[in-house]
Coordinates of C-alpha atoms and ligand atoms in Angstrom, one line a residue:
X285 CA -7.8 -27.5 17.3
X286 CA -5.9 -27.0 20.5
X287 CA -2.5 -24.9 20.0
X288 CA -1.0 -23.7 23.3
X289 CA 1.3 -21.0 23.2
X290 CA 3.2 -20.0 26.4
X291 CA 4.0 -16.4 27.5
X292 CA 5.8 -15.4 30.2
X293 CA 2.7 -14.4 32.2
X294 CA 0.9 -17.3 31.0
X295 CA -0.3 -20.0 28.4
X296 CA -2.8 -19.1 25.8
X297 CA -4.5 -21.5 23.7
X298 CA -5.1 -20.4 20.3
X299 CA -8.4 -22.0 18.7
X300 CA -7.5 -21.6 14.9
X301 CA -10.2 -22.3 12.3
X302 CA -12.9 -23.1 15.1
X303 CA -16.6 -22.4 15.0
X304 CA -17.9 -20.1 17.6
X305 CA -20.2 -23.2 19.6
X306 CA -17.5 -24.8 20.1
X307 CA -17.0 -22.7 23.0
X308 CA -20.7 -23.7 24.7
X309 CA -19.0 -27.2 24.8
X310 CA -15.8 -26.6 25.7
X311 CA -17.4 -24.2 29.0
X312 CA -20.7 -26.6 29.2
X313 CA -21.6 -26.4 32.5
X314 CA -19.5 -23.5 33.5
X315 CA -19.7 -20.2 34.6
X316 CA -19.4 -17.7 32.0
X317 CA -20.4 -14.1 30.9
X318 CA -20.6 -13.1 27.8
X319 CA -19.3 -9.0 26.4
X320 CA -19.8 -7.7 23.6
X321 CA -20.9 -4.4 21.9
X322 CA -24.3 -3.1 20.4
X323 CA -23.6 -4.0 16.6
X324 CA -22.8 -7.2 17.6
X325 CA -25.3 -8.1 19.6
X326 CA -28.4 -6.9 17.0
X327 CA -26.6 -9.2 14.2
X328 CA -25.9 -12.5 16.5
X329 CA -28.9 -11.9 18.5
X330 CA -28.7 -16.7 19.1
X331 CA -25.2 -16.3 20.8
X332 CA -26.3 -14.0 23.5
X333 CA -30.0 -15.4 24.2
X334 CA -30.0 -17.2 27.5
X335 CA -26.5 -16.7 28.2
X336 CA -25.8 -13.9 30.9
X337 CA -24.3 -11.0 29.0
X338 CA -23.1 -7.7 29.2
X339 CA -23.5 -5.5 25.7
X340 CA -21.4 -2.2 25.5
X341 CA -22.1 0.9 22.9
X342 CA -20.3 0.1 20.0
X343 CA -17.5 2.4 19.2
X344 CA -14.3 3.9 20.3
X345 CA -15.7 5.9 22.9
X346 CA -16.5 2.7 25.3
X347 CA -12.4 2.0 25.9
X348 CA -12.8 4.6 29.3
X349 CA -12.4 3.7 32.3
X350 CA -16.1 5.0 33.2
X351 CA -17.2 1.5 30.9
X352 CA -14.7 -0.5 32.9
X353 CA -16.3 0.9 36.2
X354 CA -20.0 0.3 34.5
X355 CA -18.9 -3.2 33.4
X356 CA -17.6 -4.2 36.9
X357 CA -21.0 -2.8 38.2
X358 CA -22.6 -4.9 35.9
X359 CA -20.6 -8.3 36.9
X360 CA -21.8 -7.9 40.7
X361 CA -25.0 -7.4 39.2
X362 CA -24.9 -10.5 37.5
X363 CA -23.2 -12.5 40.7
X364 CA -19.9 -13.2 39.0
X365 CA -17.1 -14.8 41.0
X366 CA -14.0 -15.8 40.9
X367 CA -14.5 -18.4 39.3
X368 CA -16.6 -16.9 36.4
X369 CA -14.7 -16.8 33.3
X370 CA -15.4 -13.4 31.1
X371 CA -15.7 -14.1 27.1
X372 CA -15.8 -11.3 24.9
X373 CA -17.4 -11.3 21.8
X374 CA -16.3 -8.4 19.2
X375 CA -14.0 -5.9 17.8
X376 CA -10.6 -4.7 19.9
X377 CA -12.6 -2.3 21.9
X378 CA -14.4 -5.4 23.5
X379 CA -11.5 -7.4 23.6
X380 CA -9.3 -4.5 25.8
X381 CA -12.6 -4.1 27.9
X382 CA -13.1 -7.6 28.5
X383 CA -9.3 -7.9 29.3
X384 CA -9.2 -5.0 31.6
X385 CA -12.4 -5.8 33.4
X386 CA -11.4 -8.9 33.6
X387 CA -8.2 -8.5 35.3
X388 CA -9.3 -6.0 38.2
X389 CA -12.3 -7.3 38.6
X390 CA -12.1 -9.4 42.3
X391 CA -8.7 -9.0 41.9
X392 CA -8.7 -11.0 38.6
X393 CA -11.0 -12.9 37.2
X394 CA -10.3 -16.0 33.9
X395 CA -11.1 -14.3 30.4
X396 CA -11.0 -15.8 26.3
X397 CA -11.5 -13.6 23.3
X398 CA -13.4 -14.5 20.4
X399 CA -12.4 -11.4 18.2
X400 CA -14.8 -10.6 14.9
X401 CA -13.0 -7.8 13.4
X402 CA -9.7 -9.4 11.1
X403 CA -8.0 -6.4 13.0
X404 CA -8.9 -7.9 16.2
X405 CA -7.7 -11.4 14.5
X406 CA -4.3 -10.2 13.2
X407 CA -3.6 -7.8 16.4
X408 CA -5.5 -6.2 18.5
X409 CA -6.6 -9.4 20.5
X410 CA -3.0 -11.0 20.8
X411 CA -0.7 -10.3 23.3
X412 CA -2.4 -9.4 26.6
X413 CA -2.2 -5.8 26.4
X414 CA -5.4 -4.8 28.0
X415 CA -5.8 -0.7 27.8
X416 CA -8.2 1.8 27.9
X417 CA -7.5 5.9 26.6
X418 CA -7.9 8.7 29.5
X419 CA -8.7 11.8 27.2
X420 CA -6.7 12.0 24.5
X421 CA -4.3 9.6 25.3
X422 CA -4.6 6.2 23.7
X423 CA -4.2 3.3 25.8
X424 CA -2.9 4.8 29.2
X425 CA -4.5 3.1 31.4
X426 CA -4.4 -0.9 31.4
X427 CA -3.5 -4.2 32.4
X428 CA -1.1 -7.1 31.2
X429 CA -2.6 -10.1 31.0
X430 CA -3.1 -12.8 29.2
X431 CA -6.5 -14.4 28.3
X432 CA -7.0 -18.3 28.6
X433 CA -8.0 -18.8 24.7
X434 CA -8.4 -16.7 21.5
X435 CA -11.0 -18.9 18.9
X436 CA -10.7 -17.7 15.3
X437 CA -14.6 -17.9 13.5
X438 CA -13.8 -16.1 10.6
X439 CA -17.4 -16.8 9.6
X440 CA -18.1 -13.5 12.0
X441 CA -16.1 -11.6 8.9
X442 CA -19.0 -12.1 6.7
X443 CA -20.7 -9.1 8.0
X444 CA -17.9 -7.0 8.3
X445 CA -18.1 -3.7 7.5
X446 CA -15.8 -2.9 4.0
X447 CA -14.1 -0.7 6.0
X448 CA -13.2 -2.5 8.9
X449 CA -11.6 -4.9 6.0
X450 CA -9.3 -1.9 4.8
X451 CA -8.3 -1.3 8.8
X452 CA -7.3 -5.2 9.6
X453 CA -5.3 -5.1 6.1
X454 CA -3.3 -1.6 7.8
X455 CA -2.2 -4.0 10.9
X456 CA -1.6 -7.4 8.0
X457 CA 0.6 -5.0 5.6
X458 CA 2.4 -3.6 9.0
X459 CA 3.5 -7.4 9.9
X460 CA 4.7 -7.8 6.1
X461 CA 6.7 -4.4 6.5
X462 CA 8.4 -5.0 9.8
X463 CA 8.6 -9.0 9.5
X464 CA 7.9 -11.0 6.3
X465 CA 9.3 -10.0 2.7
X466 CA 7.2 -13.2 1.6
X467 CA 3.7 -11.9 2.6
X468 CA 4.5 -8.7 1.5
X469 CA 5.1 -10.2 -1.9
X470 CA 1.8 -12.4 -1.5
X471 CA -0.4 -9.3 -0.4
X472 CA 0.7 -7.6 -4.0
X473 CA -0.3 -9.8 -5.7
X474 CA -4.4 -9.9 -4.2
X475 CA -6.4 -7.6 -3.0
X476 CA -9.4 -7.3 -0.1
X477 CA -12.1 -8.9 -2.5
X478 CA -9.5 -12.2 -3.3
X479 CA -9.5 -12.7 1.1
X480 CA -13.5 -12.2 1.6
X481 CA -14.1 -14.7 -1.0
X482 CA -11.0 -17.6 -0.3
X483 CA -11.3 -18.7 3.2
X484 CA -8.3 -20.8 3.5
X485 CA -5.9 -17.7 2.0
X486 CA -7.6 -15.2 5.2
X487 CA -6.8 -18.2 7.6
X488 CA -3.0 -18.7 6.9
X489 CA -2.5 -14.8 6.7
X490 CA -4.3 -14.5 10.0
X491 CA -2.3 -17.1 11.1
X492 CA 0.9 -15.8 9.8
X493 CA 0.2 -12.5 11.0
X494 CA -0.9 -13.9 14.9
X495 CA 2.3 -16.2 14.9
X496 CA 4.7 -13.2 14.0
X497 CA 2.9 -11.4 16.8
X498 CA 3.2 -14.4 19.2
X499 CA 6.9 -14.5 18.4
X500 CA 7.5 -10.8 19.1
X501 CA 5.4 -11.0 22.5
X502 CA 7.2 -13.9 24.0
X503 CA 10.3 -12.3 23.8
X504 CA 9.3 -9.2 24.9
X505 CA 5.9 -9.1 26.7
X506 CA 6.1 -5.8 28.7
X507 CA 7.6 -4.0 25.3
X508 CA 11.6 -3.3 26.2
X509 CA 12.9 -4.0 23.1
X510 CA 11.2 -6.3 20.3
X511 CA 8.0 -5.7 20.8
X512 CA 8.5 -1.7 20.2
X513 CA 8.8 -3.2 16.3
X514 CA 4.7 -3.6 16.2
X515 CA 4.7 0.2 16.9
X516 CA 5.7 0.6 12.9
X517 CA 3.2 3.4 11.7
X518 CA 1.8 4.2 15.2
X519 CA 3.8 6.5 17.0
X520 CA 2.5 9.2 14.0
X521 CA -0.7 7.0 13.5
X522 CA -2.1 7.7 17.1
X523 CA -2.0 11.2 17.0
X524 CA -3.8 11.6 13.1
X525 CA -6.3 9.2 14.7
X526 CA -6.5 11.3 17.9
X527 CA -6.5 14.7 15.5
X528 CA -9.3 13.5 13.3
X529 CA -11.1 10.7 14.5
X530 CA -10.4 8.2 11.4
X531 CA -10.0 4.6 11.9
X532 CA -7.2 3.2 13.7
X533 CA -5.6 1.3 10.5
X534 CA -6.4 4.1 8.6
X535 CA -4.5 6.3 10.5
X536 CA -1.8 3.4 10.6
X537 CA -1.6 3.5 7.1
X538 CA -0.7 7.0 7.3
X539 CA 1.5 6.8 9.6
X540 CA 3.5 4.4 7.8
X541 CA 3.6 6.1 4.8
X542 CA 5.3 8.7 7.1
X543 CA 7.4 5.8 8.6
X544 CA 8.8 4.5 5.5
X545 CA 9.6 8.5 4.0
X546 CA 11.8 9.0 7.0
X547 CA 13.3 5.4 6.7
X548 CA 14.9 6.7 3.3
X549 CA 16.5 9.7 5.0
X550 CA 17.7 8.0 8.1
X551 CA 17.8 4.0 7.3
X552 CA 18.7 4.7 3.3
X553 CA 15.3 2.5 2.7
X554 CA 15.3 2.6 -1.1
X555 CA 12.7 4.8 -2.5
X556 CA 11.2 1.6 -4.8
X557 CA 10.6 0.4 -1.6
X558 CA 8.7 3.5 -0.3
X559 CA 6.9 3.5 -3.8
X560 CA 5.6 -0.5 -3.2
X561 CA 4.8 0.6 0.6
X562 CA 2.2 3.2 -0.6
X563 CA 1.2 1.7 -3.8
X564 CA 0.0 -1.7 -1.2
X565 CA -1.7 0.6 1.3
X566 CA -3.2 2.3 -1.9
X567 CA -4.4 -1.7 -3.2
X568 CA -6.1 -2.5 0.1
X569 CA -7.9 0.8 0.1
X570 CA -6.0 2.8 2.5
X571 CA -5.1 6.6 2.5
X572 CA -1.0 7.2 2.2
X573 CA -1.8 11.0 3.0
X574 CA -3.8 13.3 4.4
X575 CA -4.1 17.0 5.3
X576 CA -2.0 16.5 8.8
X577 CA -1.7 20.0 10.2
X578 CA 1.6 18.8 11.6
X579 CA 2.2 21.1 14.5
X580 CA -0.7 19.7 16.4
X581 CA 0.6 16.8 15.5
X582 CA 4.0 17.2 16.5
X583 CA 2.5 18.4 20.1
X584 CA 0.6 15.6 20.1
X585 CA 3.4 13.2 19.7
X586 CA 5.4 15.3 22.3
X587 CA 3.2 14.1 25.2
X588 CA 3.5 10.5 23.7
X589 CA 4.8 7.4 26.0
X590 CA 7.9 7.1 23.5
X591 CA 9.4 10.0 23.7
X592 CA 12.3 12.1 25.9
X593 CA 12.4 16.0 25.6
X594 CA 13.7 16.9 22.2
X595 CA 13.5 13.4 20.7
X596 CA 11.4 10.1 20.2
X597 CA 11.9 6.4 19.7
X598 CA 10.8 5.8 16.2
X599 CA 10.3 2.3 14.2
X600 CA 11.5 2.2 10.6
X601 CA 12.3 -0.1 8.3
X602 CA 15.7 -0.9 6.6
X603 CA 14.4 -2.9 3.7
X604 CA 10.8 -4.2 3.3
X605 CA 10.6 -7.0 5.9
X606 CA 13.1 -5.9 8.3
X607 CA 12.7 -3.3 10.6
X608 CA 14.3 -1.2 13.9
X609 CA 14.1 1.0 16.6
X610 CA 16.2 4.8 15.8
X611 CA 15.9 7.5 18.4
X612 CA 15.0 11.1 16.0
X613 CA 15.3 14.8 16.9
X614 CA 11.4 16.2 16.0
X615 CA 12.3 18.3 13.8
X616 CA 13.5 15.2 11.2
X617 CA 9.7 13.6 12.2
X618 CA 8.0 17.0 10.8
X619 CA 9.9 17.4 8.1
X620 CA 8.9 13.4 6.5
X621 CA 5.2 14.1 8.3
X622 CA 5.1 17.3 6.2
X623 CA 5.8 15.2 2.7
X624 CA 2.4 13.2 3.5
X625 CA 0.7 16.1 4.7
X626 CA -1.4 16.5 1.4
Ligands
ADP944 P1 -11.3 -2.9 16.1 O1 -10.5 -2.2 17.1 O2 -11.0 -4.4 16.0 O3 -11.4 -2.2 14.8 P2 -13.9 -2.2 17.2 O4 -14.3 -2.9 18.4 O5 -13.7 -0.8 17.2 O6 -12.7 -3.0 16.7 O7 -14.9 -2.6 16.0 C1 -15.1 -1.9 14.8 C2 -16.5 -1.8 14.4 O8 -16.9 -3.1 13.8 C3 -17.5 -1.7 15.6 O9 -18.5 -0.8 15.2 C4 -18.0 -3.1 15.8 O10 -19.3 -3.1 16.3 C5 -18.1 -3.6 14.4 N1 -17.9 -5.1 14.3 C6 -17.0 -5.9 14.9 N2 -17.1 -7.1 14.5 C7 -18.1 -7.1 13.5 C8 -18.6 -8.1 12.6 N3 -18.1 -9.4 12.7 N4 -19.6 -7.8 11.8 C9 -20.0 -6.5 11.8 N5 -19.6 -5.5 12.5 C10 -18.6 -5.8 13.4
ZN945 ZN1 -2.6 -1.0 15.6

């Protein structure tokens, strides 16, 4: 079903609860190319058969700019034009490729997502931030734009990887933190096992979770003000995935853990509320600690996008569903990272 949602760069039409061929009928006749990555391609091998593709290594490594040169190399290859429309097919690595291609390419070019991770569902595809890291930093380089669709098959989720379960549940619990008391209270009371196996529960939380990001996004799209709220768990998140190459929510998890520690110090967050935090993260199998060494961390987070000289915008919550943006001295940041340093 059709569901239009306008940004201020443009409209997106969000294709909820829709089966993957409905997109050979809705571009029948058109010009399209397909992206998507290696894993996907060997377990969908019918979506990709005489459709002109492009198939990227799977894997964190691909979201360079040397695959968004090799991509637009393979689009001339392919004789796309302007009026080609790009469709990737995958996890938020092909989603930020396809968006990033897609927008330089020809000087922009039409693009849809059809994300298959539930963290590409509930996050990373929304919002028409289109980035790529340059060494270690995450998501330097990039575009915003928005695509023309997003279509939700959450039959792809059926081979998902358990872990990649774990790491969409990081960016779900993160909305229910900053956002949504209510979801938070629904998410204690299931677990990962209860959402593979009730389709209808996974579609309203994705929805909930994609319409609390839509909300946040149109009133802040290029991320002055509102939209800093999604960066709950990531400012300390980014650099423990940097450090240590663990998964993004996992490192999210972490990072919120640290969040919500510093919350009671600054925001007077109760500790209960610290206690539930963790003991959720803990429910949808995600670490709460881990052994940060915290000065590389702290240099880390001194280069990051967020921060002035001696201090850095932080997100943190003031009660479980209600969050805001403080401005800390690093020192504080070490000392709550240090607690979850274990
Ligand atoms: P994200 O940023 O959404 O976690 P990635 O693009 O890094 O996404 O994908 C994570 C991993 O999951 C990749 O190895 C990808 O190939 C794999 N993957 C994505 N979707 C599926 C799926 N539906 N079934 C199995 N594996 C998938
Ligand atoms: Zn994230």
């Amino acid at each position: 079903m059709a569901n239009l949602v306008s940004f201020p760069s443009g409209q997106v039409d969000y294709l909820y609860g829709s089966p993957v061929g409905e997109l050979w009928q809705l571009y029948d006749g058109k010009d399209i190319v397909l992206i998507t990555d290696t894993n996907l391609f060997a377990l969908y091998p019918g979506l990709f058969a005489n459709r002109r593709h492009v198939v990227l290594p799977a894997g964190e490594n691909s979201k360079s700019l040397e695959t968004i040169n090799w991509v637009v190399e393979s689009l001339i290859q392919l004789e796309a034009t302007r009026s080609t429309t790009l469709i990737g097919i995958g996890g938020g690595v092909v989603t930020d490729i396809t968006g990033f291609a897609a927008s330089v390419y020809m000087r922009g070019i039409p693009f849809g997502f059809v994300p298959t991770t539930l963290l590409g569902m509930v996050d990373a595809a929304i919002g028409g931030k289109n980035g790529v890291n340059v060494g270690l930093h995450k998501n330097m380089a990039g575009t915003f734009n928005q695509p023309a669709f997003i279509l939700y098959d959450t039959g792809f989720l059926g081979t998902l990887p358990k872990q990649e379960w774990a790491n969409g549940f990081a960016e779900t619990i993160k909305y229910a933190c900053i956002f949504d008391a209510a979801l938070f209270s629904e998410l204690q009371q299931h677990d990962i096992a209860y959402y593979r196996q009730n389709a209808p529960a996974l579609n309203a939380i994705i929805e909930k979770c994609a319409t609390w990001k839509n909300i946040t996004v149109i009133n802040d799209e290029h991320e002055k003000g509102l939209r800093k709220l999604l960066n709950f768990g990531h400012t300390a998140g980014h650099a423990i995935e940097t450090l240590y190459a663990i998964p993004h929510g996992e490192a999210v998890a972490i990072g919120m853990a640290i969040a919500a520690r510093l919350s009671e110090d600054v925001t007077s967050l109760s500790p209960s509320a610290t206690l539930q935090i963790t003991k959720l993260l803990e429910q949808y199998n995600l670490p709460t600690t881990y052994p940060i060494e915290t000065t590389k961390a702290m240099e880390l987070m001194k280069m990051d996008k967020k921060r002035t000289n001696s201090s850095i915008g932080y997100i943190l919550l003031d009660a479980i569903g209600k969050a805001s943006v403080h401005t800390l001295p690093f020192g504080q940041l070490e000392k709550a990272m240090r607690l979850c340093a274990q």
